[in-house]
PDB file of C-alpha atoms in Angstrom:
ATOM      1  CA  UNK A   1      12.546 -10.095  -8.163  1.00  0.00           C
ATOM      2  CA  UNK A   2      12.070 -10.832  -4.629  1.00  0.00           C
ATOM      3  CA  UNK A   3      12.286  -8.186  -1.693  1.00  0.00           C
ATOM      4  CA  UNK A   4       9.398  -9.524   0.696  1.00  0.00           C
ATOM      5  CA  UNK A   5       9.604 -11.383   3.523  1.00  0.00           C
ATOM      6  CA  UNK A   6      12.960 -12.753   4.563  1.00  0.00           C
ATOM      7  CA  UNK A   7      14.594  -9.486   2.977  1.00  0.00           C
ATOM      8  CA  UNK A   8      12.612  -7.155   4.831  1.00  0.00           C
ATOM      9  CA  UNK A   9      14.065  -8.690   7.646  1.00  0.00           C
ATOM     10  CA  UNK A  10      17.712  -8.705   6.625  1.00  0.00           C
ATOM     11  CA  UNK A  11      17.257  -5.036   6.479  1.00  0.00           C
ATOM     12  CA  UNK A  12      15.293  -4.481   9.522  1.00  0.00           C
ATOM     13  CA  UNK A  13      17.858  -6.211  11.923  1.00  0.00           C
ATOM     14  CA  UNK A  14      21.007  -6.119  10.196  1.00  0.00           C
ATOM     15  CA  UNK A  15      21.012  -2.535   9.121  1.00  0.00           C
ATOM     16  CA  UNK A  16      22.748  -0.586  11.495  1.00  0.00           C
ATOM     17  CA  UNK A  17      22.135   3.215  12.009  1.00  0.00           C
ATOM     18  CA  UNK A  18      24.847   4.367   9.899  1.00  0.00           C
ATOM     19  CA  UNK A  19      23.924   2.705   7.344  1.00  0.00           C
ATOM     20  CA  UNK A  20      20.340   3.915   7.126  1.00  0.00           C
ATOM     21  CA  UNK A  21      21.845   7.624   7.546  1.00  0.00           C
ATOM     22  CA  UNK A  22      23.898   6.861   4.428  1.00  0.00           C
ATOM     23  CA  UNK A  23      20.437   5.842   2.709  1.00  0.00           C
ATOM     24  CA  UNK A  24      18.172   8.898   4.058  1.00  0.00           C
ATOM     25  CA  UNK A  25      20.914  11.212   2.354  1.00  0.00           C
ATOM     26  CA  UNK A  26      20.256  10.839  -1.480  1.00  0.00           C
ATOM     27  CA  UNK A  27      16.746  10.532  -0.528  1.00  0.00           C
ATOM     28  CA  UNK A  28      16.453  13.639   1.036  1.00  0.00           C
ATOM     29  CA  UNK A  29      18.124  15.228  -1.902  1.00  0.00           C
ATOM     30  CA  UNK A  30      16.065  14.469  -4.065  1.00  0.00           C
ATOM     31  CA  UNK A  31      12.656  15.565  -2.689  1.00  0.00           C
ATOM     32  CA  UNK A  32      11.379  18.490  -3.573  1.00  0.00           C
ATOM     33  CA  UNK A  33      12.308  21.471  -1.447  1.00  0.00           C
ATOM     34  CA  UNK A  34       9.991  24.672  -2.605  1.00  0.00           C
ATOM     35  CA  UNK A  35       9.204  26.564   0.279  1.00  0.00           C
ATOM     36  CA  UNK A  36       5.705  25.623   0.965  1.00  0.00           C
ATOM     37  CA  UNK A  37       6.735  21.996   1.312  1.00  0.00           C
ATOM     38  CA  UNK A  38       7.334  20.598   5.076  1.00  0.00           C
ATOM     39  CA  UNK A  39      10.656  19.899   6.784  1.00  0.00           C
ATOM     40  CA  UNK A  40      12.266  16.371   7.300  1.00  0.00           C
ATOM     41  CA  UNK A  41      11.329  15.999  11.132  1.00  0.00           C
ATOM     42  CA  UNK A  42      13.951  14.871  13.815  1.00  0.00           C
ATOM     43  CA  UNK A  43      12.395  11.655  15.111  1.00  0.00           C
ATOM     44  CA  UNK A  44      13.200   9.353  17.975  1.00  0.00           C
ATOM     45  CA  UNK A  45      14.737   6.218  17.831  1.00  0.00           C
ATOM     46  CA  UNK A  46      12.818   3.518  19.348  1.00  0.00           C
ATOM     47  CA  UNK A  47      13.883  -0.066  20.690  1.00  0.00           C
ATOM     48  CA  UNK A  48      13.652  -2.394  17.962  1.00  0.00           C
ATOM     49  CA  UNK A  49      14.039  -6.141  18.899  1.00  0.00           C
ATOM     50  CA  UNK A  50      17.419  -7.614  17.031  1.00  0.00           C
ATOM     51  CA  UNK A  51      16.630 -11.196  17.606  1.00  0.00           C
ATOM     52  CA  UNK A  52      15.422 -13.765  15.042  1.00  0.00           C
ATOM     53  CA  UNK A  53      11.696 -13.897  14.870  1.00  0.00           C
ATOM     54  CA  UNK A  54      10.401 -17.175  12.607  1.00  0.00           C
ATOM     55  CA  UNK A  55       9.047 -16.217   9.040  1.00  0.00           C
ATOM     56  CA  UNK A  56       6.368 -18.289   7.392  1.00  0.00           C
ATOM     57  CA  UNK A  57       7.014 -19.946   4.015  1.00  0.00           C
ATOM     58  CA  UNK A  58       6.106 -18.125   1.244  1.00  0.00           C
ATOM     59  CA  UNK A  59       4.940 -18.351  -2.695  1.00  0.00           C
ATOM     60  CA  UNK A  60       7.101 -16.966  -5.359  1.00  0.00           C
ATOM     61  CA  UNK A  61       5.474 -13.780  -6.914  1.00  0.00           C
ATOM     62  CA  UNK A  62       3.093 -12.902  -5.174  1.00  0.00           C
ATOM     63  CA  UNK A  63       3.410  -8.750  -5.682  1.00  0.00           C
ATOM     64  CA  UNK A  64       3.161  -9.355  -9.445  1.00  0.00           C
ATOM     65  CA  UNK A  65       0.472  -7.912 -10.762  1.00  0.00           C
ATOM     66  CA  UNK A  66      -0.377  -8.210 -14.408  1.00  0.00           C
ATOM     67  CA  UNK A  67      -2.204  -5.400 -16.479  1.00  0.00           C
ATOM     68  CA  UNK A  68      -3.736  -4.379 -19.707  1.00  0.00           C
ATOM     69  CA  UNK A  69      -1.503  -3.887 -22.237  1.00  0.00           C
ATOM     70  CA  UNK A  70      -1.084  -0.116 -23.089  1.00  0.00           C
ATOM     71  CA  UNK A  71      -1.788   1.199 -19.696  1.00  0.00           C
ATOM     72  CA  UNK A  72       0.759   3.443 -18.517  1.00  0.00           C
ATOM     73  CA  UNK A  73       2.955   2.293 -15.892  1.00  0.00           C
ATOM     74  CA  UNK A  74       6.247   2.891 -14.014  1.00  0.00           C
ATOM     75  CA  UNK A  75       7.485   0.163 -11.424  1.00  0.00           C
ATOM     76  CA  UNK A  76       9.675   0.364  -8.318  1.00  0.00           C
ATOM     77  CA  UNK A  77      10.206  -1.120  -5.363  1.00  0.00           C
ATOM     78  CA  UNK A  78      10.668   0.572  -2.277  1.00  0.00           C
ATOM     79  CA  UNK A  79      11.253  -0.991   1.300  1.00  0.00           C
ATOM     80  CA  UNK A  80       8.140  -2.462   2.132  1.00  0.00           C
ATOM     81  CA  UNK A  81       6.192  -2.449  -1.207  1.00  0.00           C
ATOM     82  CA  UNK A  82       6.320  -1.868  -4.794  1.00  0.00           C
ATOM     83  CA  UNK A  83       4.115   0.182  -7.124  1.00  0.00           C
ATOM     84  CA  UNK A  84       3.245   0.476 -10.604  1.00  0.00           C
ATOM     85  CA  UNK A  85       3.162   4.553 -11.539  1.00  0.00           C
ATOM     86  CA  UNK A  86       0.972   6.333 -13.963  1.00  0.00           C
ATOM     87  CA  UNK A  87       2.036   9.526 -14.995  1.00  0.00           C
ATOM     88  CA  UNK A  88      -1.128  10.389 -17.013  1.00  0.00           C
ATOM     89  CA  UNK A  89      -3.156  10.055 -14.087  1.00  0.00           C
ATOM     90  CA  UNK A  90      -0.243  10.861 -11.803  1.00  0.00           C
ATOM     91  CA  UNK A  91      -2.128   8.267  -9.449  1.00  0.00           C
ATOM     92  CA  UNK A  92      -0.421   4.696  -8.689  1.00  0.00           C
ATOM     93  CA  UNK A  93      -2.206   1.880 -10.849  1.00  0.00           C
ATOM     94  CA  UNK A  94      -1.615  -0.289  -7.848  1.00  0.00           C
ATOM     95  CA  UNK A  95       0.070  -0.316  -4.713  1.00  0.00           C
ATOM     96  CA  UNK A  96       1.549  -3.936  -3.524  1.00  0.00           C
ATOM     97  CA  UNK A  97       3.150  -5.265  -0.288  1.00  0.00           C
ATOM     98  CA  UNK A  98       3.235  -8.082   2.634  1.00  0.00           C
ATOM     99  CA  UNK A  99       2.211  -7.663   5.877  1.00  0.00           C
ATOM    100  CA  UNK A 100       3.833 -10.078   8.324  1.00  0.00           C
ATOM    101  CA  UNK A 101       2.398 -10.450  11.215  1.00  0.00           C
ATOM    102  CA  UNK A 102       5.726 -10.078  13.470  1.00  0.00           C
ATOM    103  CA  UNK A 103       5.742  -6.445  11.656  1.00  0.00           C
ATOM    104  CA  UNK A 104       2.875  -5.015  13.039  1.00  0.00           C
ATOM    105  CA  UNK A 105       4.050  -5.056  16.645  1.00  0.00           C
ATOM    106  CA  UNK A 106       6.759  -3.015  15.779  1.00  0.00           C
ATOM    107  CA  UNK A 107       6.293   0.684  16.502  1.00  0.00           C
ATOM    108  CA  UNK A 108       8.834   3.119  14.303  1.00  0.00           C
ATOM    109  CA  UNK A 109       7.327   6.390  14.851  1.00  0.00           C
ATOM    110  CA  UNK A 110       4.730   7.966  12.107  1.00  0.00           C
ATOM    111  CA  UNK A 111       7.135  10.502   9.498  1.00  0.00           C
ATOM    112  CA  UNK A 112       4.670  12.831   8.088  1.00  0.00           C
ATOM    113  CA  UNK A 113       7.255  14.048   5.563  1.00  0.00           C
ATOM    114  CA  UNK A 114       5.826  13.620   2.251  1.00  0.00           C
ATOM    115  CA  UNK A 115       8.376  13.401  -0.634  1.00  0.00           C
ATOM    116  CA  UNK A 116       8.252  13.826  -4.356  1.00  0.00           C
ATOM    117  CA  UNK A 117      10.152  11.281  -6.078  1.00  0.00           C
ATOM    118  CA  UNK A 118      11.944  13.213  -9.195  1.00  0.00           C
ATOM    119  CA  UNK A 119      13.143   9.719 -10.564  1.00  0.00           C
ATOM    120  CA  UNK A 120       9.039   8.771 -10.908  1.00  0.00           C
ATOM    121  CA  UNK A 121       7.838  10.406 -14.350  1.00  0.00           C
ATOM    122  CA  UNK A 122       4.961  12.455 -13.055  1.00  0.00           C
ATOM    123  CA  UNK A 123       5.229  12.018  -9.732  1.00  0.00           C
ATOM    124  CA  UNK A 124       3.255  14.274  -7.127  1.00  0.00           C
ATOM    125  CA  UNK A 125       5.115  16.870  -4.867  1.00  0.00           C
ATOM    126  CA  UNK A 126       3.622  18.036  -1.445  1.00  0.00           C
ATOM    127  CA  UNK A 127       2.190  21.398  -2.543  1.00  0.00           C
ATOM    128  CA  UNK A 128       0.431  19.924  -5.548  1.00  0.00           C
ATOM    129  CA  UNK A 129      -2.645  18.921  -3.003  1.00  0.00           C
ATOM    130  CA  UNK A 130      -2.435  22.144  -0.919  1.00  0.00           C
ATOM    131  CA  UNK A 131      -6.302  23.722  -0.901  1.00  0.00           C
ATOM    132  CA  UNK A 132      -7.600  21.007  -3.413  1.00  0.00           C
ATOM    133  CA  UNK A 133      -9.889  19.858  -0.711  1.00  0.00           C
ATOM    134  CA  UNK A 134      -8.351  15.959  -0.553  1.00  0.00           C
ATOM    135  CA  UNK A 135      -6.539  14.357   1.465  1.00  0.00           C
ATOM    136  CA  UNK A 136      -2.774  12.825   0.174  1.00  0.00           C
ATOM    137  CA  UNK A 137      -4.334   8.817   0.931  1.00  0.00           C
ATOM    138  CA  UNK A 138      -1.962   6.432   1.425  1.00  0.00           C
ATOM    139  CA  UNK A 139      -2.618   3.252  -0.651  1.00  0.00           C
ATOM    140  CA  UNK A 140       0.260   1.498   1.684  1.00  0.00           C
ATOM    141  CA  UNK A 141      -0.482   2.958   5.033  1.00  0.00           C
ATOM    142  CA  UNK A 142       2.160   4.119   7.273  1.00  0.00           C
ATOM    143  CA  UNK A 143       0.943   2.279  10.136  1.00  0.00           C
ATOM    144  CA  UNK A 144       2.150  -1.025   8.212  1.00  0.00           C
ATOM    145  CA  UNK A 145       5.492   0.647   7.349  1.00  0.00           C
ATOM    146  CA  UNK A 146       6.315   0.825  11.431  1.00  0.00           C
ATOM    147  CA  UNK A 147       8.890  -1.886  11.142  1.00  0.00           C
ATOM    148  CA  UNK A 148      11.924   0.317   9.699  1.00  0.00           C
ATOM    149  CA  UNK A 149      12.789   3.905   9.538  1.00  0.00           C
ATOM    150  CA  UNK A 150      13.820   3.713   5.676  1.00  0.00           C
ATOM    151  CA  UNK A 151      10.295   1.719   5.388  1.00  0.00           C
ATOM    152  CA  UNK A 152       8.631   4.300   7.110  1.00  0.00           C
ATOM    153  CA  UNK A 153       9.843   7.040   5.038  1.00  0.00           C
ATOM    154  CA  UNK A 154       9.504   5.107   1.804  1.00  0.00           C
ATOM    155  CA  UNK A 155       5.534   5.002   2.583  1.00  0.00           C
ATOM    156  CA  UNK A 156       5.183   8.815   2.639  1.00  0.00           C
ATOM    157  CA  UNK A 157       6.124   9.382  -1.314  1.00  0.00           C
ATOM    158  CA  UNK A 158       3.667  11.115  -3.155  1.00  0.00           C
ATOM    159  CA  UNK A 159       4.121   8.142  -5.663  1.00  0.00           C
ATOM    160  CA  UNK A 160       1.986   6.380  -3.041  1.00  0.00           C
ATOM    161  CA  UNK A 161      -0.606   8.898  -2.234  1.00  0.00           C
ATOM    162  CA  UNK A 162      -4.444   9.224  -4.279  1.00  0.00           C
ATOM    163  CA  UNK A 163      -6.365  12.334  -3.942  1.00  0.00           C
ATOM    164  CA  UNK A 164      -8.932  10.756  -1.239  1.00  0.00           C
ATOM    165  CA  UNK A 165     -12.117  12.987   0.548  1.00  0.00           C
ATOM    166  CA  UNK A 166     -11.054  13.041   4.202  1.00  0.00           C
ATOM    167  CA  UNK A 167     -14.350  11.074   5.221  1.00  0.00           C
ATOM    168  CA  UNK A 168     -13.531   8.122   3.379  1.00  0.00           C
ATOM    169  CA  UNK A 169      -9.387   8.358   4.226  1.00  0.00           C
ATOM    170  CA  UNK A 170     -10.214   8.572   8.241  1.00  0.00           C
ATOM    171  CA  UNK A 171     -13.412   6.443   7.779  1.00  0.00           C
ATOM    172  CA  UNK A 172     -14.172   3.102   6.135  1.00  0.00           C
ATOM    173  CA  UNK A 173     -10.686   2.975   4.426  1.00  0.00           C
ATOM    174  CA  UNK A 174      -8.855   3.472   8.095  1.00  0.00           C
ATOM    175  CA  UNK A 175     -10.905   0.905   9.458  1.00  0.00           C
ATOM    176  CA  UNK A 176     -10.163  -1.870   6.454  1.00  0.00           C
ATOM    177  CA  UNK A 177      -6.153  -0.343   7.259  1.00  0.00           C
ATOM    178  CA  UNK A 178      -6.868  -1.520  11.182  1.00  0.00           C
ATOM    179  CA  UNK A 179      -8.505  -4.817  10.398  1.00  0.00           C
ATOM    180  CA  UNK A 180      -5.883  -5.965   7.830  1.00  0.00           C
ATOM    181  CA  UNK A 181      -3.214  -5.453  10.817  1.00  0.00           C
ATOM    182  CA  UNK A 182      -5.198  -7.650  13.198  1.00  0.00           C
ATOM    183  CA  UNK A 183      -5.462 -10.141   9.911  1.00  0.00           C
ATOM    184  CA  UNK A 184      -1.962 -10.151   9.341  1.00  0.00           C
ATOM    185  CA  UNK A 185      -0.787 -11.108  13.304  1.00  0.00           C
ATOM    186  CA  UNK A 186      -3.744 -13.980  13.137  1.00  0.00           C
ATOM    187  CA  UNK A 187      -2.734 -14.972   9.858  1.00  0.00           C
ATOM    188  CA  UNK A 188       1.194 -15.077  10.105  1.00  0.00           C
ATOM    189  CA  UNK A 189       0.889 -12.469   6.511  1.00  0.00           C
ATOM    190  CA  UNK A 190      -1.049 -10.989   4.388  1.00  0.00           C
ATOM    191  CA  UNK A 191      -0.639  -9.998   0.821  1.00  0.00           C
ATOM    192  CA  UNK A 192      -1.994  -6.834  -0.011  1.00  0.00           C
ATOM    193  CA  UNK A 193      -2.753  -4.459  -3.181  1.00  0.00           C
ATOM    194  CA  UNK A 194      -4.573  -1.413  -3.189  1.00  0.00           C
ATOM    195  CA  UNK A 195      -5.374   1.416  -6.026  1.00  0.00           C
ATOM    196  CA  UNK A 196      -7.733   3.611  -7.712  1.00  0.00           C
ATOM    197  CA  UNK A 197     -10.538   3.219  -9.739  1.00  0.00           C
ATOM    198  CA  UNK A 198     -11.595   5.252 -12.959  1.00  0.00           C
ATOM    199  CA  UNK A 199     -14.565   5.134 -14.859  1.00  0.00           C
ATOM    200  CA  UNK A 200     -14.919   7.047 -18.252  1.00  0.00           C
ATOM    201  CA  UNK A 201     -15.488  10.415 -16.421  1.00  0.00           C
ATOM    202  CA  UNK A 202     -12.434  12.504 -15.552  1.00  0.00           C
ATOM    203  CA  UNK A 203     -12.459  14.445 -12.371  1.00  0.00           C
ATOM    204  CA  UNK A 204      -8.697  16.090 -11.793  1.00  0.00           C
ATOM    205  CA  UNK A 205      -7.253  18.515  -8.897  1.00  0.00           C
ATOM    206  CA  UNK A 206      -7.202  21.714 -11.392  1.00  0.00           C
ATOM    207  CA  UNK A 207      -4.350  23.566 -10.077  1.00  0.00           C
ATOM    208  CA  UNK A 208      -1.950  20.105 -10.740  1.00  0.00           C
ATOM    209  CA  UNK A 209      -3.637  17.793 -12.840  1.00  0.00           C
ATOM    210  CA  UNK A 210      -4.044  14.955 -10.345  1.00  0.00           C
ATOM    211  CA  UNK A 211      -6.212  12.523 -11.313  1.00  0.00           C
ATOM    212  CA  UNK A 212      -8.908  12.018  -8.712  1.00  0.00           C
ATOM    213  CA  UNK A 213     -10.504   8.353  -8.329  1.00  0.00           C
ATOM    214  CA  UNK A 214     -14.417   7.256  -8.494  1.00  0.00           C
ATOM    215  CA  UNK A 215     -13.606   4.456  -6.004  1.00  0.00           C
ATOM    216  CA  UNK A 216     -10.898   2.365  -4.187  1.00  0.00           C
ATOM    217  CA  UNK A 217     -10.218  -0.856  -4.454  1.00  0.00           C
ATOM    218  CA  UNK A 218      -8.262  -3.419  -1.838  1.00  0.00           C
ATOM    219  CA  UNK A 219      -7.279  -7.235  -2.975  1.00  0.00           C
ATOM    220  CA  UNK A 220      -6.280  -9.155   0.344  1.00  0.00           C
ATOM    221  CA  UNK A 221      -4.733 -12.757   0.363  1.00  0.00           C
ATOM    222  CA  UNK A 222      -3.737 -14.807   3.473  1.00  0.00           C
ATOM    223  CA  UNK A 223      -1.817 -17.712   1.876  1.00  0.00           C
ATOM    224  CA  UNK A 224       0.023 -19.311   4.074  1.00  0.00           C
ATOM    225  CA  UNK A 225      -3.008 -20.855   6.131  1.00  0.00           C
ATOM    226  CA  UNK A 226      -3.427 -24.494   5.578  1.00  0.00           C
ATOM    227  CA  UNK A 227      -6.118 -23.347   3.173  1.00  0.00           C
ATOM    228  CA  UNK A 228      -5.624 -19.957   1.721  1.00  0.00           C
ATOM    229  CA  UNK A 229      -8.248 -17.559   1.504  1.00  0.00           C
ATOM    230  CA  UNK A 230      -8.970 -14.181  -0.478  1.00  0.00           C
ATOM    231  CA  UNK A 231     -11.076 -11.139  -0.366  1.00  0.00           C
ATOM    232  CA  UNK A 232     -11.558  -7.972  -1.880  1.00  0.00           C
ATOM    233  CA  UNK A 233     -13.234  -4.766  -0.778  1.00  0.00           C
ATOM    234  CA  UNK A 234     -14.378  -1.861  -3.403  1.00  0.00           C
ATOM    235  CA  UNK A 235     -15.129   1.429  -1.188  1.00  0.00           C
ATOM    236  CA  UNK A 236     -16.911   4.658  -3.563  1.00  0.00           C
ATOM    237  CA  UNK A 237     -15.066   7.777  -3.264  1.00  0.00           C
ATOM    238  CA  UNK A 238     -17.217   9.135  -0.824  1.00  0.00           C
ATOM    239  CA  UNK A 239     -18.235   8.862   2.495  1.00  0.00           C
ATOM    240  CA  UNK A 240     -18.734   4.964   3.052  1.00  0.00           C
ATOM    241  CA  UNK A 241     -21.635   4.680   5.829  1.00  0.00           C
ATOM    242  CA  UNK A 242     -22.764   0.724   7.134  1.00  0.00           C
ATOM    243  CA  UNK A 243     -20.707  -1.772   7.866  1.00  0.00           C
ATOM    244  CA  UNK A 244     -17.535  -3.821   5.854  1.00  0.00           C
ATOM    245  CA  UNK A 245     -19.257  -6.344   4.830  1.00  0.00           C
ATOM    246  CA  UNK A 246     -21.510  -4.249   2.696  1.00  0.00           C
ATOM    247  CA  UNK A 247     -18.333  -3.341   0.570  1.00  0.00           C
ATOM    248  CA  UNK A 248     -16.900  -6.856   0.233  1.00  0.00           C
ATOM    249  CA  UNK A 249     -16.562  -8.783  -2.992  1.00  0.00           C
ATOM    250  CA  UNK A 250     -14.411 -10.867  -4.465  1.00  0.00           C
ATOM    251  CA  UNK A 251     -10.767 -10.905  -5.973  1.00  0.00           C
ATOM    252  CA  UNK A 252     -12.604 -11.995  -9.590  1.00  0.00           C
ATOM    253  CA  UNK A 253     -14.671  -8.872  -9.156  1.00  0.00           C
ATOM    254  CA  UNK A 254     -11.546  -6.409  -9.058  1.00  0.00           C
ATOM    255  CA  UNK A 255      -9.783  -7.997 -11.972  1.00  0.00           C
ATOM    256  CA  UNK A 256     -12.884  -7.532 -13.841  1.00  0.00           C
ATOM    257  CA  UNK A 257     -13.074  -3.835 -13.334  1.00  0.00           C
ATOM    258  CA  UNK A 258      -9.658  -3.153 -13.405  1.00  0.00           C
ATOM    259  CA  UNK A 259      -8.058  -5.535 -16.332  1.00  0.00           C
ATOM    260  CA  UNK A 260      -5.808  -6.290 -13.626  1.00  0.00           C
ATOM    261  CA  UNK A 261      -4.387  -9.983 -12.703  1.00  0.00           C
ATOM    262  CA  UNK A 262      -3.629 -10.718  -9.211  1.00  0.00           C
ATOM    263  CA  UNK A 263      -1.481 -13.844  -7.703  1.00  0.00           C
ATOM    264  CA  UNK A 264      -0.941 -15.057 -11.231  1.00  0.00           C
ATOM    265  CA  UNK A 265       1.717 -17.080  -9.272  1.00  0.00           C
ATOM    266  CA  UNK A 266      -0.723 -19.052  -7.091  1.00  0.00           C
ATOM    267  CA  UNK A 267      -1.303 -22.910  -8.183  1.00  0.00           C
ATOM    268  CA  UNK A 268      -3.865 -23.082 -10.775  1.00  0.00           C
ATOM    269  CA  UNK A 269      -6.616 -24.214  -7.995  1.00  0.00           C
ATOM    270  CA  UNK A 270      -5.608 -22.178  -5.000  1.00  0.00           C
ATOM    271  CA  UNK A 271      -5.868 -18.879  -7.337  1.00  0.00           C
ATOM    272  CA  UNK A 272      -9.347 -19.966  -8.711  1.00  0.00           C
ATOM    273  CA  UNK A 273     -10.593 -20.717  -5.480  1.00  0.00           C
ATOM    274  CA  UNK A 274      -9.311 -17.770  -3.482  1.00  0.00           C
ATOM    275  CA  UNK A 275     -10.231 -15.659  -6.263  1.00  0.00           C
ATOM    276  CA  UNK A 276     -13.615 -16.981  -6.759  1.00  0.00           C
ATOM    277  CA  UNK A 277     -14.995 -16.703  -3.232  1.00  0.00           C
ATOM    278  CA  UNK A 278     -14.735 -14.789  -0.040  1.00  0.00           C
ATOM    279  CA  UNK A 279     -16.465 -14.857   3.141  1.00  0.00           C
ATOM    280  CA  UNK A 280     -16.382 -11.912   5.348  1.00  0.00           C
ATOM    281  CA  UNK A 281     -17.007 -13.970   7.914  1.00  0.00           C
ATOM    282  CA  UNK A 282     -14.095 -16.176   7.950  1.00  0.00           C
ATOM    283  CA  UNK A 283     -12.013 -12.920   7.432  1.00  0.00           C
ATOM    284  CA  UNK A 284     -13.288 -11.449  10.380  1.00  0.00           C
ATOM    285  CA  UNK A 285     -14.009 -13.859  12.822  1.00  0.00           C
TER     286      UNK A 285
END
């Protein structure tokens, strides 16, 4: 199951415009259409390069993500990422794409047209954060989804979205959102996965029964450098003052709060290396 990389590509310059109308139509009929949800917006078309632009290698697997059995989950794979659902929490578990770097120069304009997803058990619709006092946060960002219009769209369903206090959403976690991009275009890709955290307390949006998360957590990989390197950042919920560094750890330090298993896919001694350290430094130099 393979829909990274090269495919993203087939779709982005082989698509036409008729084609991606005939796509937007069953989406659209499905979302949710009470009248306190928003309106599909009309948006511009911008110039999208058609040529060929080179695409680096790549590992097998890399979005698989293993996790402890008995945890509730729903898959599905939209353009531009996958996601595991859990309709106890109504949360993702995770959130998992690739970030090329010949993706983030591309500039689709920003939908704001959040969707509920009726073929997601559980999903979220619009309304359900309305006056909770969080903000809908994007675990796949938009601004990494500017490469397509059906991409674009696919990154505003609520099956993507955490309950997340505005101070983190437009603070820390924006600025890990901008650095990744600039990682990415140095890097050739990136591998991402982002999610919630729970720990045994349970904190919900009353009024819908929205799980809301203690912390976030972000797993980064860059493996197509000569030697691959890893990192991992784990941000409270709450406003996350100091600098990135201070929030960095490693990918071994996820798994073991989660249960989860990243880039299971990885030769035996690239994962235990990029899992096993991190330097912030290298990241960001």
């Amino acid at each position: 199951m393979k829909h990274f990389g090269s495919i993203y590509r087939n779709m982005h310059y082989a698509a036409s415009i008729a084609f991606t109308a005939a796509l937007m139509m069953p989406l659209l009929q499905s979302c949710n259409t009470g009248k306190d949800e928003p309106k599909m917006p009309d948006l511009p078309k911008p110039d999208i390069p058609t040529e060929s632009l080179p695409l680096p290698s790549h590992y097998e697997g890399l979005e698989n993500v293993e996790i402890p059995s008995g945890l509730t989950s729903q898959l599905k794979e939209y353009t531009g990422f996958t996601l595991s659902f859990n309709k106890d929490n109504r949360t993702p578990n995770y959130v998992t794409w690739e970030l090329l770097g010949t993706e983030v120069s591309t500039e689709w304009p920003r939908n704001d047209y959040f969707w509920q997803d009726e073929e997601i058990t559980g999903c979220t619709k619009h309304s359900d954060y309305t006056g909770s006092g969080f903000d809908r946060g994007h675990m796949c960002p938009a601004a990494d989804q500017k490469w397509s219009e059906q991409a674009m769209i696919d990154c505003f369903v609520m099956a993507n979205m955490c309950p997340q206090l505005h101070d983190l959403n437009a603070g820390a976690w924006e600025r890990l959102e901008e650095k990744e991009r600039l990682w990415a275009k140095r890097d050739s890709a990136v591998m991402i996965i982002a999610g919630p955290i729970y720990s045994d307390g349970e904190t919900y949006i009353e009024k819908s029964k929205v799980r809301v998360p203690d912390a976030f957590f972000k797993v980064l990989l860059a493996p197509y450098l000569d030697e691959p390197r890893g990192i991992a950042f784990i941000y409270p919920h709450m406003k996350c003052p100091g600098n990135m560094q201070d929030y960095a750890t490693s990918i071994d330090e996820v798994e073991k709060i989660t249960g989860f298993d990243f880039f299971s896919e990885l030769p035996d001694d690239i994962e235990k290396k990029v899992e096993s350290t991190y330097s912030f430094t290298e990241w960001n130099r």
